[in-house]
mmCIF file of C-alpha atoms and ligand atoms in Angstrom:
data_model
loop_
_atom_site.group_PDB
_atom_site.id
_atom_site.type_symbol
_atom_site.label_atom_id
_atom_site.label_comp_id
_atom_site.label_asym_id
_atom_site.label_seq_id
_atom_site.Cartn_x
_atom_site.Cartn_y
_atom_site.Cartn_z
ATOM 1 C CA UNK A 1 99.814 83.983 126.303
ATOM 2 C CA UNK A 2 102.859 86.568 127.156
ATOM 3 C CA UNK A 3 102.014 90.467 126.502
ATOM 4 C CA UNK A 4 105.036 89.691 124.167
ATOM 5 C CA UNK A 5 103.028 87.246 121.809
ATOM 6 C CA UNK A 6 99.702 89.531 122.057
ATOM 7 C CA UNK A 7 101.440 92.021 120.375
ATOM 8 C CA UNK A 8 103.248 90.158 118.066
ATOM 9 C CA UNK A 9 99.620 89.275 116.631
ATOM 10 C CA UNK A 10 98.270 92.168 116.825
ATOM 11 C CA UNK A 11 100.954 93.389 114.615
ATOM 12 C CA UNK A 12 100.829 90.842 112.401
ATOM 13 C CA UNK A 13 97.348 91.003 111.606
ATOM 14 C CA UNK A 14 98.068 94.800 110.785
ATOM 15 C CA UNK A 15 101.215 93.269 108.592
ATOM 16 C CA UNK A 16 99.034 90.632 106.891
ATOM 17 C CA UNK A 17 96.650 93.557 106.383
ATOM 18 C CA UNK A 18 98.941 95.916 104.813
ATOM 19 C CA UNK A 19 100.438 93.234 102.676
ATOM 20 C CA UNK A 20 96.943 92.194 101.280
ATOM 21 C CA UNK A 21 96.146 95.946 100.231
ATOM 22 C CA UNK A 22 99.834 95.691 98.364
ATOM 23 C CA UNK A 23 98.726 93.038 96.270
ATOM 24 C CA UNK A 24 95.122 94.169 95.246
ATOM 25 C CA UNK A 25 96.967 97.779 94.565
ATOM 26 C CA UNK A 26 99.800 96.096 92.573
ATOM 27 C CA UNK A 27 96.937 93.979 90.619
ATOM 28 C CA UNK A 28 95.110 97.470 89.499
ATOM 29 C CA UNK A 29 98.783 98.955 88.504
ATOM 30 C CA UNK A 30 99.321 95.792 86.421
ATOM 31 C CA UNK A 31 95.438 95.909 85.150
ATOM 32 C CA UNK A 32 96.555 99.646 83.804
ATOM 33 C CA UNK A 33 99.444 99.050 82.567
ATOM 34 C CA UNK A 34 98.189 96.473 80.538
ATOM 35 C CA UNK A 35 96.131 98.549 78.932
ATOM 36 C CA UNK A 36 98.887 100.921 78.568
ATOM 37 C CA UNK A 37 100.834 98.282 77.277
ATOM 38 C CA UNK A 38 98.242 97.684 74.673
ATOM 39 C CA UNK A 39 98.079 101.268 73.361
ATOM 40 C CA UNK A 40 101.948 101.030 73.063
ATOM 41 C CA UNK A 41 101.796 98.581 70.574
ATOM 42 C CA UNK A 42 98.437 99.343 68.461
ATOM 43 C CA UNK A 43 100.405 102.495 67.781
ATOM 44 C CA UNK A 44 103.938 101.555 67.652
ATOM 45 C CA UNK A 45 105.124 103.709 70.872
ATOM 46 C CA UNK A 46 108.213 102.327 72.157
ATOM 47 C CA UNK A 47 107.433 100.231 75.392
ATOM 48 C CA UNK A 48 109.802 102.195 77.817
ATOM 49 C CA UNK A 49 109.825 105.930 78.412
ATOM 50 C CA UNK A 50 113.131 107.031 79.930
ATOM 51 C CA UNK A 51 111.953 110.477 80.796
ATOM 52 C CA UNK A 52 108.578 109.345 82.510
ATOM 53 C CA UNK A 53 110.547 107.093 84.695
ATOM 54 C CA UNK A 54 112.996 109.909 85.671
ATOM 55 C CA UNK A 55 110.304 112.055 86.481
ATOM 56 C CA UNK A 56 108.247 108.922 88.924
ATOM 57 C CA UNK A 57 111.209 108.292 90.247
ATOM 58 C CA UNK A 58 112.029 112.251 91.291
ATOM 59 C CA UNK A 59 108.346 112.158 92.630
ATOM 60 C CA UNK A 60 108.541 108.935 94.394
ATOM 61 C CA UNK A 61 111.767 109.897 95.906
ATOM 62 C CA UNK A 62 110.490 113.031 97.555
ATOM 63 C CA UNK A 63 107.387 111.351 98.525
ATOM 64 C CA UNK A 64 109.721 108.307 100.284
ATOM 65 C CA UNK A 65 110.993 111.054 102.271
ATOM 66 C CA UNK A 66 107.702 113.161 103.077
ATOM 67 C CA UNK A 67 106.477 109.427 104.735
ATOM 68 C CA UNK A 68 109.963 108.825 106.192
ATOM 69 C CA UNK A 69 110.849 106.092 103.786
ATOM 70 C CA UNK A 70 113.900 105.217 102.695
ATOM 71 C CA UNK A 71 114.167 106.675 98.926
ATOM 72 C CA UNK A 72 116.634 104.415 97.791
ATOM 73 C CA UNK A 73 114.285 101.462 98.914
ATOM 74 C CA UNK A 74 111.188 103.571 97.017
ATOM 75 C CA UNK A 75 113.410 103.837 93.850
ATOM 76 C CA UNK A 76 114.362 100.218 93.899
ATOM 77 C CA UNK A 77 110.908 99.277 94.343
ATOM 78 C CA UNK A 78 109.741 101.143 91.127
ATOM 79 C CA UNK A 79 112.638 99.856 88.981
ATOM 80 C CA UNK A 80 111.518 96.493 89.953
ATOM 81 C CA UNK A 81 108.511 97.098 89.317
ATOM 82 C CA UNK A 82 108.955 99.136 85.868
ATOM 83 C CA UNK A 83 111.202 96.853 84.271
ATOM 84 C CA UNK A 84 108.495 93.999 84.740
ATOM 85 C CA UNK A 85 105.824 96.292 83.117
ATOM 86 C CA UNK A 86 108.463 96.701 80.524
ATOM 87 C CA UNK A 87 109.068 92.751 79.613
ATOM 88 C CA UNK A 88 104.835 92.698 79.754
ATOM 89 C CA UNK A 89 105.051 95.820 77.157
ATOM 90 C CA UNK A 90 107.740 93.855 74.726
ATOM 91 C CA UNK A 91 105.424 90.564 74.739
ATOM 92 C CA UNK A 92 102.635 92.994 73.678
ATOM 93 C CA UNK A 93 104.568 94.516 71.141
ATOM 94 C CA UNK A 94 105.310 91.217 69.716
ATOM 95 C CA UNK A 95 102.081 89.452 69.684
ATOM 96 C CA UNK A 96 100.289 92.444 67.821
ATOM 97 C CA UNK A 97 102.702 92.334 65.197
ATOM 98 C CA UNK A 98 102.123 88.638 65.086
HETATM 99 O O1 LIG B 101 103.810 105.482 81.435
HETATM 100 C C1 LIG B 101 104.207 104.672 80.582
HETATM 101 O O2 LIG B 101 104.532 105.015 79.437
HETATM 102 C C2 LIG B 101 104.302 103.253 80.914
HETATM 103 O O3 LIG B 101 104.539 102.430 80.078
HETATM 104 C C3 LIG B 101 104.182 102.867 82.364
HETATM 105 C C4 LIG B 101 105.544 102.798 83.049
HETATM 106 C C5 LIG B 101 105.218 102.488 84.545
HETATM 107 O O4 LIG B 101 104.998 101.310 84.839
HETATM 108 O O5 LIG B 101 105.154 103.445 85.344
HETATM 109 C C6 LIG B 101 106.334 101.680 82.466
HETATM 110 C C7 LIG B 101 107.291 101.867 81.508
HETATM 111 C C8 LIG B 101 107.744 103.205 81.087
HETATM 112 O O6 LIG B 101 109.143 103.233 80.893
HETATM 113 C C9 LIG B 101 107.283 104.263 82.003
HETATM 114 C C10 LIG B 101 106.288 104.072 82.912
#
């Protein structure tokens, strides 16, 4: 094997590494916000909050650029992942007013 194709695995066990921690940490933000979600709609709070977002998102920006990530790619990361939480929210909404 090259020194080339070493490393290559060596950084992709790192990379499949990383990417498994993403998903368990996404899971947990989805397993709160469910519950979230759920509190929404036993009390009849509207499932987005305009002003908490702006505030994450002024947070996550500066902390993008603390770490050296692009902020832009931070912010489009949380919209993604907000407006999913969002639809989740609605469906909630409308099953406990079923
Ligand atoms: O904090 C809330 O009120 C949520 O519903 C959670 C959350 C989020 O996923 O961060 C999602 C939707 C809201 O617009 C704001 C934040």
């Amino acid at each position: 094997m090259t020194d080339a194709t070493t490393e290559l695995q060596r950084l992709r066990a790192s990379i499949d590494n990383i990417d498994a921690a993403l998903v368990f940490m996404l899971a947990e933000r989805f397993r709160c916000t469910k519950q979230v979600g759920e509190l929404k709609a036993a009390h009849g709070m509207p499932a987005s909050d305009p002003g908490r977002e702006e505030r994450q998102i002024a947070r996550l920006r500066r902390l993008a650029e603390e770490a050296d990530l692009d902020p832009e790619f931070a912010q489009k990361w949380f919209g993604f992942v907000v407006a999913e939480v969002i639809r989740h929210h609605r469906i909630a909404a409308e099953d406990a007013s079923d």
